[in-house]
Amino acid sequence: MVNYICLDCDTHEEIPLSVVRDFDAMDLGDESVAPRFSCEQCGGEMYPEYYKGIHGIEYRITDVRPI
Ligand SMILES: [Zn+2]
């Protein structure tokens, strides 16, 4: 599971790694940003607390939000 955190309302959501990886594989855009999901609570952007992408890039919530 990958722990996703909403950048707007701080909701946490566990998303299965397989789902995140599928999403990552479909995303042909910028590799420097992690696959993101929409928050079910507020519609905001959810970012992974930590996720290593299929291209070997590591993403952390602290990349986009100060601790
Ligand atoms: Zn939210």
mmCIF file of C-alpha atoms and ligand atoms in Angstrom:
data_model
loop_
_atom_site.group_PDB
_atom_site.id
_atom_site.type_symbol
_atom_site.label_atom_id
_atom_site.label_comp_id
_atom_site.label_asym_id
_atom_site.label_seq_id
_atom_site.Cartn_x
_atom_site.Cartn_y
_atom_site.Cartn_z
ATOM 1 C CA MET A 1 0.000 0.000 0.000
ATOM 2 C CA VAL A 2 1.033 3.554 -0.665
ATOM 3 C CA ASN A 3 -0.052 6.162 1.841
ATOM 4 C CA TYR A 4 -1.499 9.167 0.028
ATOM 5 C CA ILE A 5 -2.083 12.470 1.776
ATOM 6 C CA CYS A 6 -4.339 15.282 0.568
ATOM 7 C CA LEU A 7 -2.409 18.513 0.165
ATOM 8 C CA ASP A 8 -5.508 20.525 0.985
ATOM 9 C CA CYS A 9 -7.348 18.779 3.830
ATOM 10 C CA ASP A 10 -4.711 16.307 5.077
ATOM 11 C CA THR A 11 -6.905 13.243 4.569
ATOM 12 C CA HIS A 12 -4.890 10.025 4.419
ATOM 13 C CA GLU A 13 -5.768 7.205 2.077
ATOM 14 C CA GLU A 14 -4.049 3.871 1.473
ATOM 15 C CA ILE A 15 -3.892 3.025 -2.214
ATOM 16 C CA PRO A 16 -2.688 -0.416 -3.343
ATOM 17 C CA LEU A 17 0.767 -0.319 -4.923
ATOM 18 C CA SER A 18 -0.514 -2.127 -8.016
ATOM 19 C CA VAL A 19 -3.082 0.640 -8.610
ATOM 20 C CA VAL A 20 -0.468 3.360 -8.208
ATOM 21 C CA ARG A 21 1.921 1.569 -10.555
ATOM 22 C CA ASP A 22 -0.782 1.119 -13.196
ATOM 23 C CA PHE A 23 -1.566 4.812 -12.886
ATOM 24 C CA ASP A 24 2.132 5.636 -13.132
ATOM 25 C CA ALA A 25 2.489 3.519 -16.281
ATOM 26 C CA MET A 26 -0.467 5.245 -17.952
ATOM 27 C CA ASP A 27 0.821 8.694 -17.130
ATOM 28 C CA LEU A 28 2.888 9.838 -20.068
ATOM 29 C CA GLY A 29 3.453 13.268 -18.643
ATOM 30 C CA ASP A 30 6.176 14.705 -16.480
ATOM 31 C CA GLU A 31 8.165 12.002 -14.708
ATOM 32 C CA SER A 32 9.297 14.430 -12.045
ATOM 33 C CA VAL A 33 5.876 14.453 -10.416
ATOM 34 C CA ALA A 34 4.380 11.430 -8.710
ATOM 35 C CA PRO A 35 1.090 9.903 -9.846
ATOM 36 C CA ARG A 36 -1.612 11.837 -8.026
ATOM 37 C CA PHE A 37 -5.161 11.102 -7.092
ATOM 38 C CA SER A 38 -8.124 13.318 -6.329
ATOM 39 C CA CYS A 39 -9.223 13.576 -2.712
ATOM 40 C CA GLU A 40 -12.676 12.114 -2.151
ATOM 41 C CA GLN A 41 -13.277 14.544 0.700
ATOM 42 C CA CYS A 42 -12.461 17.891 -0.885
ATOM 43 C CA GLY A 43 -11.453 17.228 -4.513
ATOM 44 C CA GLY A 44 -7.934 18.369 -3.768
ATOM 45 C CA GLU A 45 -4.735 16.745 -4.885
ATOM 46 C CA MET A 46 -3.400 13.709 -3.052
ATOM 47 C CA TYR A 47 0.341 13.063 -3.040
ATOM 48 C CA PRO A 48 2.169 9.933 -1.863
ATOM 49 C CA GLU A 49 3.895 10.087 1.500
ATOM 50 C CA TYR A 50 6.579 7.951 -0.125
ATOM 51 C CA TYR A 51 6.550 6.151 -3.444
ATOM 52 C CA LYS A 52 9.273 4.826 -5.724
ATOM 53 C CA GLY A 53 8.075 5.102 -9.300
ATOM 54 C CA ILE A 54 8.419 2.632 -12.135
ATOM 55 C CA HIS A 55 11.235 4.737 -13.559
ATOM 56 C CA GLY A 56 13.158 4.487 -10.308
ATOM 57 C CA ILE A 57 12.344 7.991 -9.182
ATOM 58 C CA GLU A 58 11.518 8.432 -5.508
ATOM 59 C CA TYR A 59 8.735 10.775 -4.516
ATOM 60 C CA ARG A 60 8.057 12.129 -1.057
ATOM 61 C CA ILE A 61 5.330 14.355 0.289
ATOM 62 C CA THR A 62 8.055 16.645 1.607
ATOM 63 C CA ASP A 63 8.983 17.415 -2.026
ATOM 64 C CA VAL A 64 5.769 19.358 -2.414
ATOM 65 C CA ARG A 65 4.880 20.287 1.149
ATOM 66 C CA PRO A 66 7.024 21.451 4.038
ATOM 67 C CA ILE A 67 6.915 19.246 7.125
HETATM 68 ZN ZN ZN B 1 -8.795 16.696 0.657
#
